[in-house]
Amino acid sequence: MKGLKTRSAILDHAADLASVEGLEGLTIGRLADELQMSKSGLFAHFGSKEELQLATIEIARERFMTEVFKPALGTERGYPRLVAICRGWLDYIQRNVFSGGCFFAAASFEFDGRSGPVRDAIKKTMDEWIGAIEKAVRLAVDEGHFGPDVEPAQIAFEINAIFFGANYAYNMRHDKRAITRAWNAIETRLEGLRQSPRPARFAHPEKRVARRRAS
Amino acid sequence: MKGLKTRSAILDHAADLASVEGLEGLTIGRLADELQMSKSGLFAHFGSKEELQLATIEIARERFMTEVFKPALGTERGYPRLVAICRGWLDYIQRNVFSGGCFFAAASFEFDGRSGPVRDAIKKTMDEWIGAIEKAVRLAVDEGHFGPDVEPAQIAFEINAIFFGANYAYNMRHDKRAITRAWNAIETRLEGLRQSPRPARFAHPEKRVARRRAS
């Protein structure tokens, strides 16, 4: 069966391998050993190490979005969706979606001092992710769940930081309380930003109508 | 002058190189190229890649402690020292003490999925550092700056997470506001934990005596 693995099966394996050993260690030779494929078979799929790295980032991005981000989009926008994103991320770490912890946390810290297309691809995915958190915070402001002075970029920075801290504590320290600590930190922060429900005169027009009808 | 560099000059260079390219990429051959030394000259200092990695971690630890932790010990214990540690860390990132950002953040995320002596050495240094933050929080509780219900391990987890987030935003995103955002996050959190000065009847005995004498 040598050489008969599909491109996506190869890349799935590559993403897990890179999450453990780093993207820089992801060579065609190393992957061929792991998959018991010939190097020439892998070269047929990927012409170079860099091409393999970039394709691996793309499949890791898809896995991440499917596992963490997309499920949260089913939740009501504003505060509930922001909470769903955070819970989804912590759940993703506990489920060991990548063998070596969060692929993008590892890749970010591996490539933050470098330049080139691989770094750019990691940064782009992380920008997209942090932008998604930022947008969820902004919607919570728009919905009136948070006060208007809440700065989405600041809160997204903090949530992303807590994710890094959780990934570290869970995978490096094997701290059984890592997830609880991360959730406590996020909950304390977000609860502190909530504003009390608006008084009736500021409520949404439909709700006021409903209230009048009911009374 | 080939081969005449001292062990500590070699390791200083190795620590910077590893902060950019990762500890796994730190081979004797790679370092020999960088330093324009012979591989045999480096083998005389370090018998193996692993020995080189471990010695590099040790010198990075010394640099970190000298640059970040020791200066803070001169500050009054409790809340002021905790703040000094946090400011010292953020300052360390801005001063680019390692060429590629925080050596230990990079090493932690590189080795969190692995096992062996290199991982253990990184974990030990990080445990020491997080333990130092935890101790600073505990002293702030003991001094009455924080309430007795503050959990040092939780706060140390959060501060360390913000450090990771700052390192990422500063080095990967080149976010000019990274340091300000990190400081805002830490200040908001720590200020929220402060308790008002205790009323006179709870003050330290000597202070009560002094107060009586003064009156």
Tab-separated table of C-alpha atoms in Angstrom, chain A residues 19-22 24 100-101 105-114 119 122-123 126-127 130-131 134 151 153-154 157-158 160-162 164-169 171-175 177-178 180-182 184-185 188-189, chain B residues 19-22 24 100-101 105-114 119 122-123 126-127 130-131 134 151 153-154 157-158 160-162 164-169 171-175 177-178 180-182 184-185 188-189:
chain	number	residue	atom	x	y	z
A	19	SER	CA	2.474	20.096	16.458
A	20	VAL	CA	4.852	17.794	18.343
A	21	GLU	CA	8.207	18.339	16.629
A	22	GLY	CA	7.807	21.790	15.094
A	24	GLU	CA	10.890	23.367	10.865
A	100	GLY	CA	1.267	18.046	20.453
A	101	GLY	CA	-1.127	20.770	21.662
A	105	ALA	CA	0.469	28.318	19.319
A	106	ALA	CA	3.501	26.114	18.635
A	107	ALA	CA	3.990	27.487	15.115
A	108	SER	CA	3.601	31.093	16.302
A	109	PHE	CA	6.339	30.776	18.888
A	110	GLU	CA	8.532	28.819	16.501
A	111	PHE	CA	8.356	31.385	13.698
A	112	ASP	CA	7.961	34.697	15.507
A	113	GLY	CA	11.640	35.555	15.053
A	114	ARG	CA	11.812	34.528	11.388
A	119	ARG	CA	5.921	32.754	8.949
A	122	ILE	CA	1.059	31.353	10.276
A	123	LYS	CA	0.643	35.043	11.033
A	126	MET	CA	-3.519	33.860	13.653
A	127	ASP	CA	-4.594	37.344	12.522
A	130	ILE	CA	-7.643	37.010	16.715
A	131	GLY	CA	-9.785	39.083	14.350
A	134	GLU	CA	-12.231	40.763	18.271
A	151	GLU	CA	-12.025	47.947	23.445
A	153	ALA	CA	-8.621	44.599	20.409
A	154	GLN	CA	-7.607	44.746	24.086
A	157	PHE	CA	-5.367	40.267	23.113
A	158	GLU	CA	-6.150	39.079	26.651
A	160	ASN	CA	-5.615	34.942	23.136
A	161	ALA	CA	-2.975	35.301	25.868
A	162	ILE	CA	-5.007	33.131	28.242
A	164	PHE	CA	-1.469	30.462	25.117
A	165	GLY	CA	-1.133	30.176	28.896
A	166	ALA	CA	-3.633	27.311	29.004
A	167	ASN	CA	-1.930	25.464	26.158
A	168	TYR	CA	1.388	25.794	27.978
A	169	ALA	CA	0.075	24.737	31.398
A	171	ASN	CA	0.818	20.428	27.616
A	172	MET	CA	4.077	21.384	29.312
A	173	ARG	CA	3.189	21.381	32.991
A	174	HIS	CA	0.466	18.708	32.698
A	175	ASP	CA	-1.444	20.935	35.093
A	177	ARG	CA	-6.233	22.658	36.631
A	178	ALA	CA	-5.005	24.463	33.488
A	180	THR	CA	-10.240	25.562	34.983
A	181	ARG	CA	-7.719	28.332	35.612
A	182	ALA	CA	-8.077	29.597	32.049
A	184	ASN	CA	-11.815	31.311	35.641
A	185	ALA	CA	-9.570	34.026	34.197
A	188	THR	CA	-13.783	36.957	35.680
A	189	ARG	CA	-12.656	39.299	32.918
B	19	SER	CA	15.602	32.160	20.360
B	20	VAL	CA	15.296	32.819	16.617
B	21	GLU	CA	15.586	29.349	15.045
B	22	GLY	CA	14.518	27.073	17.902
B	24	GLU	CA	16.054	21.826	17.994
B	100	GLY	CA	14.231	36.275	18.703
B	101	GLY	CA	11.974	37.237	21.638
B	105	ALA	CA	8.479	31.204	25.692
B	106	ALA	CA	9.880	29.884	22.393
B	107	ALA	CA	11.479	26.842	24.035
B	108	SER	CA	8.324	26.057	26.025
B	109	PHE	CA	6.132	25.932	22.942
B	110	GLU	CA	8.779	24.041	20.994
B	111	PHE	CA	9.196	21.280	23.574
B	112	ASP	CA	5.774	21.007	25.213
B	113	GLY	CA	4.887	17.929	23.169
B	114	ARG	CA	8.228	16.166	23.682
B	119	ARG	CA	12.237	19.430	27.795
B	122	ILE	CA	13.047	24.061	30.092
B	123	LYS	CA	10.173	22.994	32.313
B	126	MET	CA	9.757	27.810	33.790
B	127	ASP	CA	8.517	26.185	37.001
B	130	ILE	CA	6.197	30.795	37.624
B	131	GLY	CA	6.971	29.811	41.233
B	134	GLU	CA	3.431	32.891	42.675
B	151	GLU	CA	-5.113	32.334	44.979
B	153	ALA	CA	-1.291	29.955	41.537
B	154	GLN	CA	-4.284	31.386	39.643
B	157	PHE	CA	-1.053	31.500	35.686
B	158	GLU	CA	-2.743	34.648	34.366
B	160	ASN	CA	2.442	34.231	32.733
B	161	ALA	CA	-0.283	33.937	30.081
B	162	ILE	CA	-0.230	37.698	29.498
B	164	PHE	CA	3.161	34.844	26.391
B	165	GLY	CA	0.504	36.976	24.703
B	166	ALA	CA	2.751	40.042	24.823
B	167	ASN	CA	5.742	38.134	23.447
B	168	TYR	CA	3.584	36.892	20.587
B	169	ALA	CA	2.004	40.261	19.767
B	171	ASN	CA	7.472	39.618	17.985
B	172	MET	CA	4.998	38.041	15.570
B	173	ARG	CA	2.462	40.772	14.979
B	174	HIS	CA	4.901	43.663	15.511
B	175	ASP	CA	2.027	45.231	17.399
B	177	ARG	CA	0.619	48.439	21.418
B	178	ALA	CA	1.550	44.937	22.639
B	180	THR	CA	0.693	48.694	26.629
B	181	ARG	CA	-2.034	46.087	26.189
B	182	ALA	CA	-0.182	43.632	28.408
B	184	ASN	CA	-3.269	47.352	30.947
B	185	ALA	CA	-4.378	43.739	31.373
B	188	THR	CA	-6.617	45.954	35.687
B	189	ARG	CA	-6.330	42.470	37.157
